XYZ file of C-alpha atoms in Angstrom:
732
model
C 0.048 -0.012 -0.038
C 1.690 3.253 -1.298
C 0.772 6.501 0.603
C 1.780 10.032 -0.157
C 3.486 11.591 2.983
C 1.193 14.014 4.796
C 2.404 17.607 5.033
C 1.231 18.205 8.658
C -1.974 19.449 10.139
C -1.184 23.093 10.595
C -3.638 25.389 9.038
C -6.467 22.903 8.488
C -9.154 21.093 10.423
C -7.973 17.666 11.616
C -11.463 16.583 12.360
C -12.611 17.871 8.913
C -9.789 15.975 7.216
C -10.738 12.722 9.024
C -14.371 13.220 8.070
C -13.463 13.853 4.510
C -11.091 10.827 4.300
C -13.810 8.644 5.841
C -16.345 9.766 3.141
C -13.672 9.212 0.530
C -12.968 5.660 1.769
C -16.672 4.816 1.848
C -17.062 6.027 -1.834
C -13.972 3.832 -2.797
C -15.550 0.721 -1.285
C -18.910 1.472 -2.848
C -17.592 2.107 -6.396
C -15.312 -0.860 -6.730
C -12.894 -3.350 -5.399
C -10.616 -2.132 -2.604
C -7.677 -4.456 -1.662
C -7.461 -3.143 1.933
C -9.454 -3.150 5.031
C -11.782 -0.144 5.835
C -9.328 1.145 8.443
C -6.344 0.864 6.167
C -8.162 2.551 3.334
C -9.205 5.369 5.562
C -5.693 5.897 6.849
C -4.357 5.864 3.302
C -6.914 8.514 2.151
C -6.432 10.703 5.253
C -2.724 11.016 4.210
C -3.820 12.042 0.798
C -6.384 14.449 2.297
C -3.613 16.260 4.322
C -1.279 16.188 1.416
C -3.893 18.099 -0.728
C -4.579 20.480 2.173
C -0.846 21.238 2.585
C -0.679 21.898 -1.203
C -3.648 24.350 -1.067
C -2.086 26.233 1.930
C 1.462 26.387 0.537
C 2.821 29.889 -0.074
C 4.420 28.793 -3.289
C 1.479 26.956 -4.850
C 1.818 24.064 -7.268
C -0.617 21.318 -8.441
C 2.161 18.670 -8.459
C 1.088 17.287 -5.000
C -2.396 16.643 -6.422
C -0.821 14.755 -9.401
C 1.185 12.551 -6.963
C -2.094 11.803 -5.048
C -3.827 10.800 -8.320
C -0.942 8.497 -9.280
C -0.809 7.043 -5.719
C -4.531 6.091 -5.988
C -3.830 4.045 -9.074
C -0.688 2.442 -7.582
C -2.859 1.483 -4.525
C -5.259 -0.258 -7.083
C -7.982 2.333 -6.312
C -8.381 2.747 -10.114
C -12.074 2.665 -10.653
C -13.162 5.531 -13.053
C -16.129 6.223 -10.770
C -13.733 6.846 -7.952
C -11.881 9.531 -10.010
C -15.214 11.240 -10.801
C -16.128 11.199 -6.989
C -12.636 12.440 -5.953
C -12.541 15.345 -8.416
C -16.091 16.405 -7.611
C -15.588 16.170 -3.854
C -12.392 18.203 -4.090
C -14.443 21.041 -5.602
C -17.682 20.679 -3.714
C -16.733 19.889 -0.064
C -12.958 19.926 0.428
C -12.496 23.614 1.356
C -15.693 23.817 3.399
C -14.874 20.610 5.343
C -11.032 20.619 5.612
C -10.079 24.261 5.207
C -13.036 26.316 6.311
C -10.896 29.366 7.015
C -9.854 29.452 3.338
C -13.426 29.437 1.988
C -14.187 32.541 -0.002
C -10.585 33.975 0.107
C -9.150 35.297 -3.144
C -7.326 32.710 -5.107
C -8.789 29.653 -3.265
C -11.133 28.667 -6.121
C -8.308 28.840 -8.651
C -6.106 26.644 -6.397
C -8.831 24.135 -5.965
C -9.455 24.073 -9.770
C -5.782 23.460 -10.330
C -5.695 20.653 -7.669
C -8.718 19.086 -9.438
C -6.873 19.086 -12.763
C -3.695 17.792 -11.131
C -5.578 14.891 -9.380
C -7.375 13.950 -12.657
C -4.147 14.237 -14.642
C -2.049 12.143 -12.216
C -4.721 9.494 -11.968
C -5.115 9.294 -15.799
C -1.406 9.219 -16.579
C -0.776 6.496 -13.919
C -3.718 4.425 -15.356
C -2.506 5.019 -18.828
C 1.038 4.024 -18.014
C -0.112 0.841 -16.343
C -2.404 -0.027 -19.229
C 0.005 0.736 -21.949
C 2.893 -1.154 -20.167
C 0.709 -4.213 -19.867
C -0.563 -4.040 -23.404
C 2.775 -3.324 -24.963
C 4.419 -6.015 -23.056
C 1.690 -8.390 -24.360
C 1.969 -7.268 -27.922
C 5.756 -7.538 -28.009
C 5.577 -10.922 -26.322
C 3.227 -12.118 -28.999
C 5.295 -10.965 -31.877
C 8.662 -12.135 -30.394
C 6.991 -15.569 -29.520
C 6.015 -15.993 -33.270
C 9.677 -15.240 -34.439
C 11.546 -17.172 -31.866
C 9.394 -20.310 -31.601
C 8.421 -21.426 -35.173
C 7.012 -24.773 -33.897
C 4.551 -22.895 -31.831
C 3.482 -20.399 -34.495
C -0.088 -21.420 -34.655
C -0.578 -21.271 -30.887
C 1.396 -18.108 -30.749
C -0.813 -16.490 -33.390
C -3.892 -17.612 -31.597
C -2.617 -15.977 -28.405
C -1.727 -12.832 -30.215
C -5.010 -12.726 -31.912
C -6.804 -13.107 -28.571
C -4.912 -10.219 -27.159
C -5.112 -8.124 -30.307
C -8.793 -8.574 -30.786
C -9.825 -8.357 -27.096
C -7.688 -5.435 -26.089
C -9.569 -2.447 -24.631
C -7.381 0.002 -26.505
C -6.891 0.398 -30.220
C -3.964 -1.624 -31.727
C -2.864 -1.109 -35.302
C 0.006 -2.500 -37.381
C 1.446 -0.668 -40.336
C 4.281 -1.119 -42.843
C 7.160 1.274 -43.087
C 5.466 2.965 -45.921
C 2.567 3.822 -43.600
C 0.084 1.437 -45.224
C -2.126 -0.109 -42.433
C -1.768 -3.940 -42.300
C -4.139 -4.712 -39.483
C -6.129 -3.082 -36.789
C -8.316 -4.441 -34.016
C -11.998 -3.687 -33.527
C -11.330 -1.123 -30.764
C -9.130 0.945 -33.189
C -11.863 0.867 -35.817
C -14.634 1.746 -33.413
C -12.547 4.602 -32.006
C -12.300 6.224 -35.490
C -15.751 5.124 -36.750
C -14.428 2.941 -39.648
C -14.774 -0.669 -40.344
C -11.584 -2.856 -40.093
C -11.723 -3.418 -43.789
C -11.779 0.281 -44.578
C -8.812 0.927 -42.346
C -6.822 -1.935 -44.057
C -7.152 0.095 -47.204
C -5.825 3.327 -45.526
C -2.463 4.927 -45.084
C -1.811 6.306 -41.625
C -0.859 9.703 -43.178
C -4.464 10.207 -44.211
C -5.643 10.003 -40.648
C -3.469 12.709 -39.201
C -5.159 16.019 -38.149
C -4.117 18.831 -40.490
C -2.948 21.048 -37.627
C -0.216 18.536 -36.581
C 0.200 16.453 -39.755
C 3.659 17.797 -40.587
C 5.088 17.205 -37.223
C 3.467 13.734 -36.863
C 4.757 12.649 -40.349
C 8.342 13.784 -39.363
C 8.043 11.790 -36.160
C 6.757 8.730 -38.098
C 9.515 9.036 -40.645
C 12.105 9.197 -37.907
C 10.601 6.083 -36.456
C 10.539 4.028 -39.686
C 14.004 5.105 -40.552
C 15.139 3.406 -37.311
C 16.264 6.654 -35.641
C 13.958 5.826 -32.601
C 12.513 2.543 -31.421
C 9.389 4.185 -29.944
C 7.469 7.418 -29.676
C 4.540 8.620 -27.513
C 2.442 11.730 -28.095
C -1.061 13.107 -27.596
C -2.607 13.956 -30.936
C -5.913 14.423 -32.772
C -7.466 12.209 -35.308
C -10.605 12.775 -37.387
C -13.353 10.224 -37.131
C -15.134 9.126 -40.156
C -18.093 11.483 -39.392
C -15.665 14.515 -39.271
C -15.556 14.866 -35.412
C -12.244 14.986 -33.589
C -10.983 12.403 -31.147
C -7.986 13.217 -28.914
C -5.732 10.131 -28.352
C -2.675 9.090 -26.409
C -0.614 7.350 -29.166
C 2.352 4.999 -28.399
C 4.180 3.726 -31.487
C 6.812 1.013 -31.401
C 9.161 -0.132 -34.200
C 9.456 -3.846 -34.892
C 12.777 -4.782 -36.693
C 13.959 -7.693 -38.780
C 16.652 -9.932 -37.289
C 19.285 -7.941 -39.102
C 17.973 -4.714 -37.580
C 16.090 -3.373 -40.589
C 12.719 -1.707 -39.752
C 9.930 -4.235 -40.540
C 6.598 -2.584 -39.338
C 5.188 -0.376 -36.629
C 2.814 -1.269 -33.871
C 0.603 1.588 -32.573
C -1.536 1.516 -29.423
C -4.122 4.262 -29.196
C -6.277 5.279 -26.273
C -9.180 7.575 -26.538
C -8.621 10.459 -24.167
C -11.184 12.932 -25.506
C -13.141 13.100 -22.188
C -9.991 13.589 -20.187
C -8.736 16.144 -22.560
C -12.034 18.054 -22.419
C -11.956 17.918 -18.618
C -8.415 19.310 -18.638
C -9.550 22.090 -21.001
C -12.363 22.932 -18.662
C -10.202 23.003 -15.631
C -7.588 25.070 -17.550
C -10.344 27.592 -18.506
C -11.477 27.783 -14.851
C -7.778 28.338 -13.796
C -7.194 31.059 -16.452
C -10.500 32.968 -16.317
C -12.127 35.019 -13.694
C -15.038 33.060 -12.124
C -17.181 36.156 -11.569
C -16.938 37.887 -14.925
C -15.673 35.160 -17.228
C -12.885 37.407 -18.496
C -9.284 36.248 -18.753
C -7.626 36.495 -15.311
C -4.296 37.872 -14.254
C -2.481 34.525 -14.955
C -3.745 34.319 -18.632
C -3.122 38.005 -19.198
C 0.552 37.667 -18.224
C 0.904 34.493 -20.239
C -0.492 36.294 -23.298
C 1.630 39.423 -22.665
C 4.785 37.352 -22.326
C 4.063 35.409 -25.528
C 3.367 38.655 -27.424
C 6.663 40.196 -26.236
C 8.521 36.972 -27.065
C 7.122 36.894 -30.599
C 7.401 40.610 -31.320
C 9.572 41.904 -34.134
C 11.853 44.934 -33.912
C 9.235 47.397 -35.075
C 6.293 45.964 -33.031
C 4.645 48.258 -30.566
C 2.535 47.317 -27.586
C 0.212 49.184 -25.182
C -1.547 48.566 -21.917
C -4.442 50.379 -20.475
C -4.747 49.692 -16.713
C -8.339 50.543 -15.544
C -9.614 50.962 -12.011
C -13.187 51.954 -11.054
C -13.468 55.175 -9.106
C -15.045 54.920 -5.682
C -15.900 51.162 -6.006
C -15.246 50.568 -2.335
C -17.980 52.967 -1.490
C -20.510 50.912 -3.666
C -19.462 47.728 -1.694
C -19.621 49.383 1.698
C -22.998 51.144 1.125
C -24.807 48.763 -1.169
C -23.279 45.423 -0.400
C -20.719 43.157 -2.073
C -23.481 41.222 -3.918
C -24.456 44.380 -5.832
C -20.809 45.328 -6.242
C -20.232 41.929 -7.905
C -23.133 42.530 -10.272
C -21.762 45.907 -11.174
C -18.454 44.258 -12.011
C -20.198 41.705 -14.313
C -21.859 44.577 -16.167
C -18.611 46.639 -16.519
C -16.785 43.503 -17.685
C -19.306 42.779 -20.320
C -19.178 46.336 -21.625
C -15.394 46.325 -21.784
C -15.475 43.046 -23.657
C -18.038 44.329 -26.110
C -16.383 47.702 -26.862
C -12.653 46.715 -26.748
C -12.359 42.990 -27.458
C -14.366 43.522 -30.677
C -11.286 45.460 -31.946
C -9.027 42.506 -31.179
C -7.727 43.626 -27.877
C -7.551 41.310 -24.907
C -9.431 42.374 -21.811
C -8.681 40.845 -18.434
C -9.726 41.230 -14.798
C -6.629 41.744 -12.689
C -8.579 41.419 -9.366
C -11.114 43.503 -7.346
C -12.232 46.402 -9.534
C -9.065 46.527 -11.779
C -9.123 45.581 -15.477
C -6.387 45.638 -18.010
C -6.592 45.954 -21.852
C -3.690 44.691 -23.978
C -3.409 46.871 -27.148
C -1.237 44.729 -29.494
C 0.410 46.102 -32.549
C -0.828 49.753 -32.420
C 1.094 52.362 -34.431
C 1.562 55.000 -31.656
C 0.247 56.283 -28.386
C -2.910 57.612 -30.068
C -4.164 54.002 -30.688
C -3.807 53.271 -27.001
C -5.486 56.555 -26.048
C -8.307 55.709 -28.365
C -8.810 52.387 -26.651
C -8.816 54.066 -23.290
C -11.371 56.582 -24.284
C -13.678 53.819 -25.667
C -13.379 52.031 -22.399
C -14.159 55.168 -20.346
C -17.183 55.889 -22.465
C -18.434 52.372 -22.018
C -17.940 52.446 -18.315
C -19.539 55.929 -17.822
C -22.996 55.010 -19.093
C -25.407 54.660 -16.113
C -25.603 51.123 -14.793
C -28.918 49.604 -13.665
C -28.319 46.901 -11.045
C -31.542 45.646 -9.464
C -33.489 48.689 -8.439
C -30.370 50.862 -8.267
C -29.043 53.155 -10.934
C -25.388 53.840 -10.537
C -23.135 56.448 -12.107
C -19.798 54.812 -12.649
C -16.396 56.319 -13.709
C -12.949 54.892 -14.009
C -9.340 55.985 -14.198
C -6.890 54.587 -16.721
C -3.162 54.411 -16.798
C -1.782 54.133 -20.342
C 1.573 52.813 -21.354
C 2.736 52.407 -25.017
C 6.212 51.540 -26.247
C 8.231 49.364 -28.512
C 7.773 45.673 -27.530
C 11.517 45.083 -27.588
C 12.176 47.783 -24.933
C 10.068 46.359 -22.045
C 9.108 43.205 -20.148
C 5.808 42.210 -18.690
C 6.791 43.275 -15.133
C 8.202 46.671 -16.282
C 5.034 47.358 -18.487
C 2.660 46.612 -15.651
C 4.722 48.487 -13.110
C 4.627 51.595 -15.387
C 0.857 51.163 -15.994
C 0.276 50.830 -12.234
C 2.270 54.060 -11.609
C 0.378 55.863 -14.391
C -2.980 54.713 -13.006
C -2.040 56.362 -9.675
C -1.347 59.553 -11.543
C -4.771 59.494 -13.307
C -6.464 58.956 -9.986
C -4.583 61.761 -8.376
C -5.855 64.091 -11.131
C -9.458 63.304 -10.616
C -12.184 60.876 -11.649
C -12.986 59.616 -15.217
C -9.765 60.370 -16.831
C -6.632 58.767 -18.311
C -2.901 59.504 -17.898
C -0.133 58.590 -20.279
C 3.149 57.223 -18.851
C 5.900 59.771 -18.563
C 9.500 58.207 -17.961
C 10.779 61.502 -16.556
C 7.875 61.861 -14.115
C 8.366 58.271 -13.126
C 12.026 58.849 -12.547
C 11.241 61.789 -10.265
C 8.572 59.789 -8.360
C 11.109 56.990 -7.906
C 13.732 59.370 -6.682
C 11.104 60.924 -4.347
C 10.148 57.428 -3.058
C 13.870 56.651 -2.581
C 14.207 59.811 -0.442
C 11.086 58.906 1.614
C 12.405 55.423 2.184
C 15.845 56.778 3.205
C 14.608 59.584 5.617
C 14.350 57.320 8.823
C 17.834 55.813 8.330
C 19.290 59.163 7.536
C 17.958 60.560 10.763
C 19.494 57.609 12.604
C 22.799 57.998 10.920
C 22.856 61.783 11.476
C 23.083 62.709 7.880
C 21.169 66.053 8.344
C 23.373 69.085 8.918
C 22.504 72.575 9.784
C 23.580 75.678 7.863
C 23.010 79.246 8.854
C 22.113 82.336 6.841
C 22.936 85.740 8.233
C 20.174 88.222 9.094
C 21.724 91.711 8.980
C 20.578 94.971 10.445
C 19.721 97.393 7.566
C 20.622 100.293 9.902
C 24.356 99.439 10.513
C 24.925 96.249 8.377
C 25.775 94.216 11.489
C 24.759 90.557 11.660
C 22.160 90.403 14.443
C 20.721 86.929 13.878
C 21.086 83.753 11.751
C 18.444 81.476 10.363
C 19.075 77.717 10.868
C 18.377 75.852 7.603
C 18.650 72.065 7.390
C 20.498 70.222 4.587
C 20.734 66.460 3.933
C 24.267 65.237 3.372
C 23.222 62.323 1.311
C 25.896 59.571 0.807
C 25.004 59.327 -2.879
C 23.382 62.571 -3.967
C 25.560 64.917 -1.973
C 24.126 67.970 -0.196
C 20.417 67.962 -0.809
C 18.385 71.102 -0.299
C 15.355 71.254 1.958
C 12.957 71.743 -0.929
C 13.516 68.126 -1.909
C 12.780 66.529 1.557
C 11.038 68.867 3.917
C 7.729 68.217 2.245
C 8.383 64.483 2.446
C 9.271 64.711 6.141
C 5.989 66.567 6.776
C 3.968 63.920 4.923
C 5.568 60.992 6.772
C 5.506 62.696 10.182
C 9.263 62.625 10.473
C 9.357 66.387 10.522
C 8.924 66.346 14.347
C 12.051 64.212 14.888
C 13.972 66.209 12.293
C 12.712 69.497 13.774
C 13.970 68.392 17.213
C 17.340 67.558 15.763
C 17.618 71.007 14.057
C 16.422 72.759 17.114
C 18.924 71.040 19.366
C 21.832 71.645 17.025
C 20.884 75.341 16.475
C 20.701 75.840 20.251
C 24.093 74.201 20.805
C 25.771 76.378 18.086
C 24.122 79.501 19.350
C 25.229 78.874 22.903
C 28.761 78.339 21.624
C 28.614 81.715 19.816
C 27.218 83.419 22.990
C 29.998 82.100 25.124
C 32.747 83.184 22.657
C 31.194 86.408 21.524
C 28.873 87.565 24.334
C 28.675 91.111 23.016
C 27.220 89.943 19.682
C 23.969 88.772 21.326
C 23.430 86.726 18.161
C 19.787 85.306 17.772
C 19.290 81.943 16.121
C 16.019 81.578 14.234
C 14.633 78.040 13.693
C 11.736 77.097 11.509
C 8.812 75.135 12.992
C 6.588 73.109 10.543
C 2.847 73.197 11.072
C 2.937 69.674 12.460
C 5.600 70.661 14.979
C 3.513 73.730 16.013
C 0.517 71.493 16.585
C 2.565 68.969 18.554
C 1.232 68.941 22.268
C 4.899 68.522 23.404
C 6.252 71.560 21.494
C 6.709 73.667 24.609
C 8.342 70.832 26.472
C 10.659 70.212 23.451
C 11.757 73.841 23.201
C 12.221 74.179 27.001
C 14.311 70.994 27.043
C 16.618 72.119 24.189
C 17.242 75.434 25.986
C 17.842 73.635 29.274
C 20.239 71.148 27.842
C 22.255 73.715 25.988
C 22.092 76.706 28.403
C 21.033 79.075 25.674
C 18.974 82.076 26.955
C 15.439 81.996 25.573
C 15.714 85.512 24.304
C 18.437 84.381 21.821
C 16.087 81.787 20.250
C 13.505 82.813 17.609
C 11.049 80.303 16.244
C 9.614 80.867 12.783
C 6.192 79.612 11.864
C 4.355 79.970 8.532
C 1.655 82.436 8.283
C -1.014 79.669 7.482
C 0.098 77.780 10.548
C -0.185 80.741 12.882
C -3.148 82.990 11.589
C -5.843 80.207 11.990
C -4.607 78.768 15.309
C -6.967 78.485 18.182
C -7.361 76.499 21.388
C -4.463 74.373 22.318
C -1.988 75.526 19.597
C -2.644 79.187 20.537
C -2.051 78.398 24.147
C 1.180 76.695 23.182
C 2.397 79.957 21.411
C 1.720 81.975 24.485
C 3.542 79.442 26.594
C 6.547 79.648 24.271
C 6.464 83.485 24.455
C 6.270 83.119 28.278
C 9.539 81.195 28.153
C 11.094 84.309 26.612
C 11.338 82.735 23.107
C 10.878 85.103 20.184
C 8.170 84.158 17.594
C 8.226 85.152 14.035
C 5.733 84.699 11.123
C 7.711 83.465 8.078
C 6.781 84.347 4.440
C 4.246 86.982 5.720
C 1.894 88.233 2.964
C 1.470 85.012 1.079
C -1.267 83.417 3.135
C -4.868 84.284 4.044
C -4.131 86.766 6.781
C -6.469 88.046 9.289
C -4.478 91.204 10.145
C -6.542 92.092 13.198
C -5.661 88.629 14.534
C -2.077 89.762 14.846
C -2.984 91.761 17.955
C -3.932 88.558 19.811
C -0.743 86.676 18.835
C 2.493 86.803 20.853
C 4.492 87.580 17.812
C 7.805 89.541 17.795
C 8.723 89.638 14.143
C 7.293 89.451 10.710
C 9.378 88.143 7.882
C 8.233 89.557 4.513
C 7.705 87.088 1.731
C 10.451 86.970 -0.918
C 8.224 87.830 -3.895
C 7.472 91.259 -2.539
C 11.111 91.985 -2.090
C 12.054 90.595 -5.556
C 9.650 93.163 -7.030
C 11.666 95.999 -5.654
C 14.018 97.235 -8.455
C 16.421 100.154 -8.654
C 14.986 103.436 -10.074
C 15.591 104.930 -13.466
C 13.828 102.153 -15.390
C 13.404 102.787 -19.135
C 9.724 103.321 -19.673
C 9.912 103.554 -23.489
C 8.101 100.331 -24.028
C 4.674 99.122 -22.789
C 6.275 96.124 -21.201
C 8.750 98.179 -19.320
C 5.987 100.471 -18.194
C 3.937 97.628 -16.954
C 6.913 96.062 -15.099
C 7.601 99.506 -13.434
C 4.029 99.765 -12.417
C 4.189 96.243 -10.818
C 7.500 97.248 -9.038
C 5.716 100.234 -7.568
C 2.884 98.118 -6.408
C 5.207 95.716 -4.533
C 7.024 98.619 -3.067
C 3.890 100.128 -1.779
C 2.876 96.743 -0.267
C 6.217 96.406 1.488
C 5.814 99.964 2.799
C 2.367 99.217 4.083
C 3.452 95.926 5.696
C 6.404 97.559 7.389
C 4.165 100.330 8.715
C 1.636 97.804 9.923
C 4.235 95.798 11.739
C 5.805 98.790 13.363
C 2.312 99.904 14.469
C 1.956 96.562 16.184
C 5.464 96.969 17.674
C 6.803 94.100 15.578
C 10.285 93.697 14.095
C 10.378 93.361 10.207
C 12.826 91.189 8.356
C 12.927 91.148 4.545
C 13.716 87.872 2.893
C 15.380 87.194 -0.532
C 17.439 90.352 -0.655
C 19.624 89.805 -3.694
C 21.079 93.290 -4.625
C 22.369 96.346 -2.994
C 19.635 98.392 -4.614
C 17.079 96.276 -2.815
C 18.802 96.598 0.482
C 18.986 100.430 0.135
C 15.287 100.649 -0.806
C 14.268 98.530 2.100
C 16.384 100.616 4.464
C 14.598 103.757 3.093
C 11.278 102.030 3.872
C 12.514 101.523 7.478
C 12.625 97.848 7.251
C 14.650 96.521 10.232
C 16.722 93.488 8.972
C 17.226 91.627 5.866
C 18.562 88.301 4.653
C 19.384 86.880 1.262
C 22.301 86.318 -1.044
C 23.322 89.963 -0.792
C 24.129 89.406 2.869
C 25.376 85.966 2.573
C 24.328 82.395 1.583
C 23.547 79.619 4.146
C 26.911 78.430 5.482
C 28.122 75.887 8.059
C 28.486 77.078 11.602
C 32.186 77.367 11.376
C 31.892 80.147 8.828
C 29.389 82.083 11.067
C 32.032 81.718 13.820
C 34.691 83.248 11.505
C 32.406 86.063 10.507
C 31.679 86.914 14.196
C 35.475 86.657 14.939
C 36.215 89.103 12.123
C 33.450 91.447 13.346
C 34.838 91.352 16.842
C 38.315 92.077 15.707
C 37.199 94.952 13.584
C 35.141 96.570 16.351
C 36.544 99.764 17.800
């Protein structure tokens, strides 16, 4: 008794497996002869049940364990056809529910079960076929050899052979080396629908199916030429009535005593039912059970074959479609209605797109993909996408519900030789994300440059936590200079990323990412701590300078309940007086604050820390609100300062006159903001001062301080130290 080793009980119901095996054993004993006791049969089938369960639960799925179970059944002489029918049906009807109830309904379970059914049937059929053919071939060879070797027993030998030949359950035919049929048994004739006499007047070549005739004739020629002693293939034949029969054909060469080919003996088994079962199982494995469309597996098989067969000028496109807001349909109306909606959408896509020769497949959930094979350019793929969007957008009536549906599509089109299935679908998925980000009911075309930027952005996001842990962020300082006497009164701390591969990365490339991921709080604490340490070092070395360090706070930091504790801790650890620390917040983060954030700002001011509004003038300001805020400084937004140009502009052209008018408006805005700030007893710093003329004009407008390239770029702390030292040495 041969048993397939069990894979263990983890992950499935032991009681369910025993119940299933018991039912299987009862069916085996009911359907035919069983050479074991009831207990032995049940133990054997329990091992097979656990083996099938282990295969279904395996992370790397394969149907080979089911094939080994099918073969083991035959080897254990449980070979009744009815038992195979019961085993395949039970594997689909009750196996998951009884043995693996937790897997019921999960994605992919039905496909795995279908594959196991096919594997079990295939293993059973192959083992049965091998056993039958081995027996029949041994009998046929023995009969022919007995006639040649024992001349005195020729008549008895022929009688024995004739009994085997005539009574064999499979078709047997004998043909000469020229292909002319010499003899066939009745099973052969019945299989093809001819009489024995008709087949004796027939050449084997006339029976070959036209789709495989060339290959079969080459195989037959190699056999009769003595290059091979036997061959075995699955092939089609035409019956006399024109229908097709699928057969398992085994051909052996019989030689003369001197080795010359004498004739061929063919044994043929009708496997039409098994073949059709395999085709049905393959269809189930390669098609979506809900919509009937090709599934992900078949799509990738087709795509891979298209790319493998494509010529140098062949182009290929993919339209990756996802329904907009489908989750809301499932959540509000139920999954049953959602499934019916998917069936309608699948039918529409198939009707409008597949009719043009394009493959439509369901990738899973509410995602569909269209393969545009052989288009001329991107316009062809766009045309397909627009047809698909139009088909989807028509109102859908499901039950008593009328649904308005839309979809987003990512389009990728390129030469077939420049891509692979994984690259193509990765690009399509990325492009679908772009389309969804831009709104509902639209398509987007893949842009390699944008993708490269997204990849680089993703790489930076992924690298942020480790960069923080490795201390890759450094702080540079930009001077803030008094417009009255040009002395450096403060510095703004600006963070840079000393990337090991990209070099020094500016904040515009990673600050937004840090805010999105929430890492801005940790990063801000690092910058605050470093700025306070550097500022305290400058205070100790240059106490007369009273240099203020200004540190930016992101909106997420300002709203952090622990912000006051964080700032107080940094001051306490470094010893920096609170008056020498200024915290900069954006206008949008400050102007709308209320409740706890507003109390936090007052608590920071109570510590003695200076507070400044950065980029003032660019947000939605409530100017009266400034009176309630503990603000010490306004930093004018750079665009206003950039608009200030030196006088004497040539106004001879309309464009020049228009530019001059704009400059005057910017100057008046700056003048008004400075007056407003001074009326509120606030200090004013102008950002982005690039020229001497701008500095002079800001001075005339009574702006207090300025920063920008004219006063110095952001530099490491050591250069600020050197500048303070130079100022100290040059002081009277």
